[in-house]
XYZ file of C-alpha atoms in Angstrom:
675
model
C 69.525 14.588 233.666
C 66.962 17.381 233.815
C 69.262 19.291 236.100
C 72.097 19.054 233.544
C 69.917 20.402 230.798
C 68.865 23.321 232.995
C 72.485 24.215 233.756
C 73.362 24.054 230.040
C 70.404 26.235 229.075
C 71.306 28.850 231.682
C 74.893 28.895 230.502
C 73.733 29.272 226.878
C 71.515 32.229 227.751
C 74.349 33.925 229.638
C 76.659 33.561 226.604
C 74.034 35.032 224.304
C 73.457 37.903 226.714
C 77.167 38.685 227.053
C 77.658 38.446 223.304
C 74.832 40.917 222.762
C 76.438 43.312 225.195
C 79.765 43.152 223.349
C 78.109 43.790 219.944
C 76.159 46.829 221.044
C 78.048 49.875 219.630
C 78.198 53.155 221.543
C 77.372 56.503 219.883
C 80.972 57.549 220.422
C 82.228 54.568 218.446
C 79.783 55.342 215.619
C 80.843 59.004 215.632
C 84.532 58.088 215.445
C 83.925 55.926 212.362
C 81.754 58.601 210.765
C 84.452 61.240 211.277
C 87.028 58.870 209.807
C 85.003 58.708 206.583
C 84.583 62.491 206.657
C 88.309 63.057 206.947
C 88.826 60.803 203.920
C 86.076 62.466 201.876
C 84.043 59.245 201.711
C 80.661 60.922 201.495
C 78.870 57.972 199.890
C 79.707 55.754 202.902
C 78.647 58.503 205.270
C 75.321 58.813 203.489
C 74.557 55.108 203.165
C 75.610 53.843 206.582
C 75.566 56.697 209.057
C 72.833 59.263 208.333
C 69.452 59.009 210.040
C 66.270 58.662 207.980
C 65.142 62.247 208.437
C 68.434 63.607 207.059
C 68.281 61.310 204.047
C 64.684 62.307 203.345
C 65.517 66.005 203.620
C 68.693 66.179 201.527
C 68.848 63.036 199.459
C 72.006 61.622 197.970
C 72.407 64.559 195.605
C 72.158 67.127 198.376
C 74.634 65.298 200.574
C 77.097 63.306 198.467
C 77.226 65.067 195.124
C 77.142 68.544 196.615
C 80.019 67.928 198.998
C 82.111 66.151 196.371
C 81.650 69.100 194.032
C 82.499 71.595 196.743
C 85.680 69.705 197.569
C 86.759 70.028 193.956
C 85.553 73.583 193.303
C 86.845 75.037 196.554
C 90.105 73.108 196.517
C 89.309 71.573 199.891
C 92.087 69.396 201.252
C 93.760 68.397 204.518
C 90.380 67.979 206.198
C 90.746 67.261 209.896
C 87.607 66.646 211.947
C 87.930 65.700 215.616
C 85.566 65.492 218.567
C 85.732 66.188 222.278
C 85.673 62.909 224.136
C 82.913 62.504 226.733
C 83.430 61.519 230.386
C 84.659 57.947 230.779
C 81.815 56.879 233.069
C 78.996 58.185 230.898
C 76.076 55.839 230.324
C 74.298 56.172 226.979
C 70.532 56.018 226.858
C 69.170 54.907 223.502
C 65.985 56.800 224.286
C 67.895 60.075 224.288
C 70.101 61.768 221.603
C 73.880 61.704 222.107
C 75.638 64.977 221.421
C 79.341 65.630 220.850
C 81.306 68.852 220.270
C 83.267 68.489 217.004
C 86.077 70.608 215.588
C 86.495 71.039 211.819
C 89.631 72.225 210.039
C 90.377 72.360 206.298
C 92.409 74.137 203.666
C 90.662 75.841 200.730
C 91.768 77.857 197.701
C 90.937 80.953 199.740
C 92.811 79.863 202.857
C 92.107 77.853 206.027
C 88.634 77.337 207.484
C 87.974 76.297 211.077
C 84.773 75.983 213.038
C 83.126 74.067 215.868
C 79.719 72.431 215.886
C 77.697 70.042 218.009
C 76.897 66.778 216.278
C 73.940 64.708 217.467
C 73.396 60.979 217.042
C 70.021 59.283 217.594
C 69.265 55.625 218.146
C 66.801 54.338 215.569
C 65.992 51.585 213.146
C 67.337 52.344 209.688
C 66.953 49.745 206.896
C 66.126 47.132 209.542
C 69.290 47.967 211.440
C 69.117 49.336 214.968
C 72.032 51.671 215.697
C 73.146 55.193 216.367
C 72.760 57.490 213.332
C 73.929 61.033 212.620
C 71.599 63.995 212.356
C 73.046 66.262 209.656
C 72.246 69.573 207.991
C 74.064 71.947 205.605
C 75.636 73.910 208.463
C 78.114 71.039 208.828
C 79.563 72.142 205.465
C 79.944 75.708 206.743
C 78.181 76.933 209.902
C 76.341 79.844 208.224
C 75.173 77.768 205.246
C 71.424 77.378 205.074
C 69.593 74.737 203.086
C 68.686 77.161 200.281
C 71.861 79.244 200.383
C 74.483 79.160 197.626
C 78.242 78.934 197.979
C 80.089 81.176 195.556
C 83.682 82.082 194.658
C 84.884 85.508 193.541
C 88.347 86.585 192.480
C 90.166 89.898 192.638
C 93.042 90.585 190.296
C 96.491 91.669 191.386
C 98.342 94.668 190.022
C 101.384 93.607 188.014
C 104.622 94.800 189.539
C 106.313 97.774 187.926
C 109.854 98.282 186.659
C 111.479 101.595 187.568
C 114.850 103.138 186.831
C 117.351 104.150 189.512
C 115.578 107.496 189.985
C 112.077 106.065 190.174
C 111.241 106.868 186.562
C 108.826 104.428 184.899
C 110.171 101.804 182.507
C 107.257 99.352 182.557
C 104.243 100.469 184.590
C 100.516 100.034 184.997
C 98.880 102.934 183.258
C 96.055 103.547 180.843
C 95.423 103.352 177.148
C 92.373 103.556 174.966
C 89.883 101.034 173.725
C 88.787 102.151 170.281
C 85.190 101.408 169.421
C 82.359 102.179 167.033
C 78.919 103.597 167.796
C 76.964 101.859 164.979
C 74.287 104.526 164.642
C 76.939 107.157 163.896
C 79.253 105.004 161.783
C 77.343 105.331 158.529
C 80.046 106.076 155.943
C 81.129 102.714 154.472
C 84.135 104.339 152.815
C 85.549 105.087 156.263
C 85.639 101.380 157.106
C 88.656 100.822 154.856
C 90.454 103.752 156.474
C 89.678 102.387 159.936
C 90.937 98.892 159.088
C 94.215 100.341 157.845
C 94.701 102.533 160.902
C 93.980 99.722 163.355
C 95.667 96.951 161.381
C 92.506 94.857 161.286
C 90.050 93.655 158.614
C 86.606 94.696 157.446
C 85.432 91.164 158.167
C 86.448 91.501 161.826
C 84.758 94.893 162.178
C 81.565 93.481 160.646
C 81.639 90.512 163.021
C 81.897 92.875 165.989
C 79.052 95.068 164.756
C 76.788 92.098 163.994
C 76.830 90.642 167.513
C 73.362 90.016 168.947
C 73.718 92.512 171.795
C 74.718 95.452 169.595
C 72.358 98.432 169.393
C 72.735 101.691 167.407
C 73.859 103.744 170.403
C 76.125 101.100 171.993
C 79.928 101.252 172.137
C 81.328 98.274 170.200
C 85.030 97.644 170.991
C 87.355 97.061 168.036
C 90.970 97.504 169.204
C 93.236 98.974 171.860
C 95.674 101.835 171.302
C 98.455 103.253 173.449
C 97.771 106.672 174.938
C 101.071 108.005 173.589
C 100.262 107.143 169.983
C 99.004 110.685 169.434
C 99.076 110.719 165.609
C 96.946 107.572 165.437
C 94.487 108.828 168.045
C 94.075 112.095 166.164
C 93.336 110.291 162.889
C 90.819 108.001 164.591
C 89.054 110.981 166.148
C 88.366 112.350 162.675
C 86.254 109.326 161.647
C 82.538 109.826 162.475
C 81.181 107.134 164.759
C 84.615 106.089 166.044
C 85.182 106.868 169.712
C 87.361 105.690 172.580
C 87.244 104.717 176.225
C 90.082 104.793 178.704
C 91.210 101.321 179.746
C 93.956 99.923 182.018
C 97.079 99.155 180.013
C 100.759 98.430 180.541
C 102.838 101.436 179.557
C 106.418 101.629 178.312
C 107.172 105.372 178.466
C 110.656 105.095 176.947
C 109.448 103.009 174.033
C 112.156 102.017 171.573
C 115.020 103.323 173.711
C 114.470 100.660 176.375
C 112.532 98.108 174.326
C 115.106 95.318 174.279
C 115.708 95.639 178.006
C 112.131 96.130 179.193
C 110.620 93.637 176.767
C 106.843 93.430 176.852
C 103.882 91.423 178.097
C 101.353 89.648 175.930
C 98.723 86.931 175.968
C 100.284 83.704 177.191
C 101.362 81.300 174.450
C 100.443 77.615 174.387
C 104.065 76.763 175.119
C 104.179 79.075 178.141
C 100.835 77.788 179.380
C 102.191 74.246 179.338
C 105.378 75.334 181.108
C 103.412 77.148 183.838
C 100.467 74.729 183.975
C 100.669 74.314 187.750
C 100.985 78.025 188.508
C 97.422 79.194 188.008
C 97.709 80.719 184.538
C 94.753 80.659 182.152
C 94.574 80.976 178.386
C 93.610 84.658 178.597
C 96.326 85.732 181.055
C 99.042 88.227 180.184
C 102.605 87.119 180.809
C 106.092 88.477 180.231
C 107.009 87.584 176.675
C 110.437 89.195 176.309
C 113.108 91.151 178.159
C 112.820 91.946 181.850
C 109.063 91.439 181.673
C 109.814 87.780 181.034
C 112.932 87.472 183.190
C 111.135 88.956 186.204
C 107.769 87.264 185.603
C 107.778 85.452 188.953
C 108.382 88.707 190.821
C 106.124 90.943 188.750
C 103.113 88.644 188.486
C 101.661 88.778 191.978
C 98.761 86.578 193.057
C 95.048 86.913 192.467
C 92.805 87.215 195.499
C 89.999 84.735 196.050
C 86.958 84.773 198.319
C 84.586 81.976 199.241
C 81.275 83.322 200.446
C 77.695 82.261 201.158
C 75.040 83.983 199.115
C 72.087 83.973 201.520
C 68.699 83.035 200.162
C 66.861 85.560 202.311
C 66.132 88.798 200.487
C 68.362 91.621 201.674
C 70.605 89.353 203.725
C 74.297 90.124 203.512
C 76.682 87.577 202.064
C 78.806 85.702 204.582
C 82.531 85.315 203.915
C 83.795 81.814 204.609
C 87.449 82.375 203.689
C 89.341 85.060 201.834
C 92.842 85.398 200.474
C 93.509 89.013 199.432
C 95.171 89.747 196.120
C 98.926 90.208 196.389
C 100.343 92.752 193.974
C 103.563 92.027 192.126
C 106.843 93.520 193.290
C 108.157 96.867 192.187
C 111.651 96.277 190.828
C 114.112 99.163 190.623
C 116.976 98.959 188.153
C 120.415 100.536 188.199
C 119.556 101.877 184.731
C 119.389 105.636 184.252
C 116.418 105.903 181.887
C 117.190 109.461 180.840
C 120.805 108.582 180.037
C 119.534 105.531 178.147
C 117.166 107.699 176.102
C 119.904 110.235 175.436
C 122.279 107.491 174.294
C 119.661 105.879 172.085
C 118.865 109.191 170.427
C 122.572 109.911 169.938
C 122.845 106.680 167.924
C 120.483 108.176 165.313
C 118.723 104.905 164.609
C 121.965 103.272 163.426
C 122.403 99.555 163.951
C 124.534 99.105 167.025
C 124.711 98.765 170.783
C 126.058 100.585 173.797
C 126.507 100.102 177.507
C 127.433 102.418 180.355
C 128.691 101.425 183.800
C 129.493 103.301 186.979
C 133.226 102.613 187.511
C 132.913 103.132 191.252
C 130.143 100.576 191.811
C 129.790 98.368 188.717
C 126.171 99.482 188.312
C 124.879 99.242 184.756
C 123.517 102.624 183.737
C 122.550 101.921 180.133
C 122.025 98.893 177.914
C 121.025 99.981 174.432
C 120.261 97.966 171.329
C 119.570 100.103 168.277
C 117.265 100.314 166.500
C 114.540 99.258 168.899
C 110.863 98.514 168.527
C 107.624 99.690 170.104
C 106.857 97.328 173.044
C 103.211 98.446 173.121
C 102.762 97.300 169.538
C 103.678 93.757 170.574
C 101.699 93.919 173.804
C 98.505 94.804 171.938
C 99.037 92.057 169.375
C 101.148 92.865 166.355
C 99.798 91.991 162.923
C 101.581 89.430 160.781
C 102.287 92.030 158.120
C 103.800 94.446 160.607
C 105.900 91.722 162.232
C 107.223 90.622 158.846
C 108.217 94.212 158.068
C 110.238 94.373 161.301
C 111.727 90.930 160.778
C 112.924 91.714 157.244
C 114.194 95.204 158.098
C 117.935 95.178 157.217
C 118.695 97.059 160.438
C 117.251 94.112 162.436
C 115.284 96.053 165.076
C 114.172 92.792 166.719
C 117.750 91.608 167.330
C 119.055 92.348 170.824
C 122.618 93.460 170.184
C 123.679 94.135 173.774
C 123.472 90.440 174.589
C 125.683 89.502 171.629
C 129.457 89.735 171.184
C 131.571 91.422 168.519
C 135.186 91.766 167.498
C 136.251 94.796 169.598
C 138.963 96.068 167.270
C 141.388 98.612 168.685
C 139.357 99.171 171.861
C 141.214 96.067 173.089
C 144.618 97.773 172.774
C 144.577 99.364 176.254
C 143.901 95.874 177.652
C 146.741 94.379 175.596
C 149.016 97.158 176.815
C 147.987 96.512 180.421
C 148.812 92.809 180.150
C 152.250 93.659 178.722
C 152.918 96.315 181.351
C 152.006 93.975 184.192
C 154.040 91.131 182.675
C 157.060 93.415 182.366
C 157.459 92.783 178.647
C 156.228 96.240 177.584
C 158.269 99.341 178.405
C 155.921 102.319 177.876
C 158.741 104.774 177.122
C 160.700 102.524 174.788
C 160.123 103.517 171.193
C 159.969 101.055 168.326
C 160.994 101.960 164.811
C 158.161 100.951 162.513
C 158.281 101.794 158.822
C 155.654 101.309 156.195
C 152.040 100.295 156.325
C 152.522 96.532 156.692
C 154.793 94.261 158.681
C 155.468 90.591 159.171
C 157.872 88.922 161.534
C 159.556 86.846 158.851
C 158.901 84.908 155.667
C 157.393 82.042 157.649
C 154.208 84.122 157.857
C 153.661 83.653 154.116
C 151.108 86.091 152.774
C 149.951 87.226 156.203
C 150.973 90.739 157.207
C 149.892 93.124 159.922
C 148.500 96.338 158.468
C 148.292 99.679 160.208
C 146.090 102.599 159.223
C 148.437 105.478 160.055
C 151.853 104.846 158.522
C 152.576 108.547 158.999
C 153.035 108.049 162.759
C 156.492 109.514 163.593
C 159.154 107.127 164.864
C 160.013 105.998 167.401
C 156.617 104.598 168.418
C 156.179 104.334 172.167
C 153.029 103.222 173.995
C 151.456 106.682 173.994
C 151.941 107.137 170.245
C 150.781 103.576 169.621
C 147.490 104.329 171.364
C 147.088 107.802 169.844
C 147.738 106.495 166.312
C 146.146 103.111 167.085
C 149.141 101.283 165.647
C 148.364 97.622 164.953
C 151.998 96.768 164.237
C 153.160 98.063 167.614
C 150.641 95.935 169.501
C 151.310 92.879 167.351
C 155.000 93.130 168.200
C 154.223 93.597 171.912
C 151.984 90.510 171.866
C 154.737 88.469 170.228
C 157.185 89.661 172.892
C 154.905 88.561 175.739
C 153.962 85.293 174.022
C 150.597 83.648 173.622
C 150.662 82.008 177.051
C 151.115 85.287 178.904
C 148.619 87.059 176.653
C 145.916 84.386 176.993
C 146.385 84.216 180.758
C 146.100 88.002 180.913
C 142.896 88.025 178.876
C 141.396 85.352 181.096
C 142.199 87.474 184.125
C 140.050 90.162 182.488
C 137.122 87.745 182.260
C 137.457 86.347 178.759
C 136.179 82.814 178.193
C 133.901 82.845 181.245
C 130.299 83.719 181.931
C 129.670 87.382 182.605
C 128.247 87.539 186.155
C 125.168 89.472 185.152
C 121.473 88.888 185.751
C 120.511 89.328 182.113
C 121.926 86.595 179.873
C 124.946 87.872 177.942
C 127.104 86.028 175.447
C 130.547 85.582 177.015
C 133.570 87.294 175.536
C 135.930 84.870 173.834
C 139.618 84.834 173.006
C 139.023 82.530 170.058
C 136.661 79.802 168.959
C 138.754 77.221 170.790
C 139.884 79.437 173.653
C 143.517 79.208 172.539
C 145.850 81.014 170.151
C 147.339 78.609 167.658
C 149.758 80.737 165.651
C 151.793 83.909 165.743
C 149.525 85.418 163.119
C 146.474 84.743 165.287
C 148.327 86.180 168.281
C 149.050 89.347 166.316
C 145.444 89.683 165.139
C 144.050 89.098 168.616
C 146.302 91.751 170.147
C 144.318 94.471 168.365
C 140.885 92.896 168.781
C 140.591 90.945 165.540
C 141.147 87.283 164.731
C 138.453 85.202 166.390
C 138.140 87.457 169.419
C 134.622 88.572 170.375
C 133.616 90.875 173.219
C 130.297 91.730 174.789
C 129.631 95.483 174.949
C 128.894 95.497 178.702
C 132.037 93.512 179.404
C 134.025 95.941 177.254
C 132.806 98.917 179.291
C 133.546 97.058 182.530
C 137.136 96.272 181.478
C 137.929 99.983 181.287
C 137.041 100.313 184.979
C 140.509 99.037 185.911
C 142.108 102.287 184.719
C 139.960 104.265 187.156
C 139.963 101.827 190.078
C 143.649 100.917 189.882
C 143.077 97.316 189.061
C 139.540 96.435 190.157
C 136.774 95.312 187.823
C 133.380 95.130 189.443
C 130.605 92.667 188.849
C 128.090 94.511 186.650
C 124.749 94.836 188.421
C 121.274 95.572 187.084
C 119.059 95.824 190.176
C 119.337 98.485 192.867
C 118.795 95.799 195.487
C 122.115 94.204 194.530
C 125.173 95.044 196.579
C 127.373 97.728 195.029
C 131.066 97.331 194.225
C 131.169 93.546 194.211
C 134.657 92.720 192.998
C 134.678 90.492 189.940
C 138.407 90.775 189.137
C 141.218 92.423 191.058
C 144.914 93.160 190.781
C 144.669 93.700 187.025
C 146.865 96.804 186.856
C 149.056 98.752 189.239
C 148.340 102.365 190.119
C 151.411 103.456 188.147
C 150.481 101.567 185.010
C 146.814 102.632 185.262
C 147.987 106.256 185.310
C 150.062 105.686 182.174
C 147.048 104.263 180.319
C 144.744 107.065 181.530
C 147.139 109.707 180.200
C 147.249 108.057 176.794
C 143.469 107.646 176.641
C 143.089 111.372 177.186
C 145.694 112.009 174.484
C 143.734 109.821 172.047
C 140.931 112.407 172.254
C 143.157 115.503 172.349
C 145.793 114.539 169.768
C 144.553 111.392 168.099
C 141.794 110.376 165.771
C 138.970 110.871 168.249
C 139.367 114.640 168.293
C 135.752 114.992 167.244
C 135.018 114.031 170.873
C 137.361 116.687 172.269
C 134.618 118.784 173.852
C 135.520 122.228 175.203
C 133.803 121.685 178.542
C 134.019 117.913 179.032
C 137.539 116.404 178.972
C 136.816 112.990 177.509
C 139.334 110.166 177.471
C 138.879 106.950 175.552
C 139.774 104.666 172.712
C 138.308 104.173 169.270
C 138.272 100.882 167.453
C 137.379 99.524 164.059
C 136.792 95.843 163.435
C 136.627 94.355 159.968
C 133.997 91.667 159.519
C 135.450 88.549 157.960
C 133.179 85.660 158.887
C 130.224 86.005 156.537
C 130.753 86.628 152.832
C 127.912 89.146 152.667
C 129.581 91.133 155.469
C 133.075 91.001 154.053
C 134.545 94.458 153.746
C 132.135 95.913 156.280
C 133.404 97.449 159.480
C 132.027 97.971 162.964
C 133.144 101.114 164.755
C 133.684 101.437 168.520
C 134.397 104.122 171.047
C 134.856 103.606 174.791
C 135.109 106.800 176.823
C 134.631 108.624 180.123
C 134.966 112.127 181.560
C 138.600 112.147 182.688
C 137.962 114.715 185.434
C 134.638 113.407 186.659
C 134.304 109.766 185.590
C 130.725 109.111 186.689
C 130.288 106.527 183.963
C 132.147 104.709 181.226
C 130.266 104.486 177.952
C 131.059 101.921 175.262
C 129.328 102.165 171.896
C 129.445 100.078 168.727
C 127.929 101.104 165.387
C 127.697 98.658 162.502
C 128.709 99.456 158.934
C 130.902 102.525 159.477
C 133.252 101.797 156.553
C 131.710 104.573 154.450
C 130.760 106.832 157.323
C 134.000 108.035 158.864
C 134.888 104.814 160.687
C 135.307 104.879 164.431
C 135.567 108.684 164.405
C 131.878 108.691 163.502
C 131.130 106.637 166.616
C 133.237 108.997 168.736
C 131.164 111.891 167.414
C 127.921 110.096 168.369
C 129.214 109.266 171.834
C 130.332 112.844 172.427
C 126.686 113.926 172.022
C 125.826 111.965 175.158
C 128.393 113.880 177.212
C 128.044 117.286 175.598
C 126.100 120.008 177.393
C 123.059 121.269 175.510
C 124.127 123.057 172.348
C 127.719 121.826 172.434
C 128.724 119.455 169.594
C 125.086 118.946 168.665
């Protein structure tokens, strides 16, 4: 019996011994679990269960847990990957000696990746009545160069916004300088001048007082009040005359062509709440500048660039240099070059004399857009600096609508459509260019079924018979109405669609498509007649109108209009629109319109222009009834470097389309000729 008990006791002791051996954890196993928590950012578990007593006493929970959690958030630390180099398989661990392991640390931060290697040591000790392996830790495991009293800091460097240049490298929207206008309080002693200053700067006396009454202000300090463009010379001169008012140069976006390119360039401004919400995940802040209109807005993603950011250790030792942990350099925005010829744009804008209207010029050999003008324009800098409510209201209520971008809109093209109508008839075989029609009187209708509707022509004096050349020279509505009836609405509509009507204009900048009618169809003979000479419900975009005239110079090709130099030239949008023979017929008549017709004001001695005038009566809105828009589309018939289309509103009392032809001729005329 005693022997049995002895055997049982021995067996029991062996089981206990073996169990104890299985439960004894190696330092490698403890390290692996610790690194698992580290990779998951579980700093509280690391602190409570894995750090040795000396580490806890030195750093405390705040120095270990809270600091690392804050750094993870502030530095944007993610994708942490900590590994270790496995020891030899046959190693025997001695609890009397520390166990050391090489570890490798990788992470992503807001300033880029960080990688380093360290040696981590575990010691065997009793911690909270538990005997185990525990980690010895110090701040260098956050970053190797980080001392206990050092500080981790972040600095940013701003990018330079990308610039917009014209085809010749001339500046359209660039980073330049302006002036910050300020007051030196000790010299600004004349209270009567305060009212003058508020008026000049568009601010209030209350605001000026609030600036001057700030706690840091001293009599000889510069107190900023407003910013002014460096090209606003009259304003700067007036400000310079006020004692105590001075200025400092400051970085500023510049728009050298001002009003002439305002609708195309647009402007930047402080980001709106709506834009901030839209771009909330893209790093914008409430004080950032962003494209607010025009190409500045359209190209925001390309122009913006990316701020640089640097994470560095500010060493506690006096005189010690800061240590960079990670750095992402600032990336400047792109420079974008346009097909626009800024000088031609300025010349065209000035030729329009501030009249309400629009114009576009294209290169007929490439489809490049050389000008896009909306007149009148506005001062982009005024909006960039923050326009006052009073000033904005004045612009908004201006009857000439300087804030309305006319080159994106569409208008009834009037008689400028007639060459297109003729082309459709020629290609369909329904129009014989040499066949003359006998047309008498000022009005015509097909038959009594038309009721009160009649087609009216302006020049009843045109000598019969009226062939295509005379019809274009005298701009005879009746001739084109009869030709449209001969070809029929189906042929005419199909022809217009081949020219790009009723489809999106393939252009980077959003343009309203040209339309045949509100429904895209022609429902009556009267509507067919009206549409044949660019009236009815037809509307045409000015850029599209200029592009359509390319076919007469390219023998049937119409190119996709481009805006950026990086785009491929001569991308065919439409082809086979007119034969070489028929294109030649139209070209001859377009030259005759200027030589013999009612665009003779554009018959320059040294520049042989060819083109077509057009007048469109406004019928839609009652307040516009009786008003007319005038058009002229033209090119140099011997050297057609560009086709220019221009529309001027309200020409009914100003010479009609001949007035527009005179304005356009100023763009082509050499200095002193027809000026």
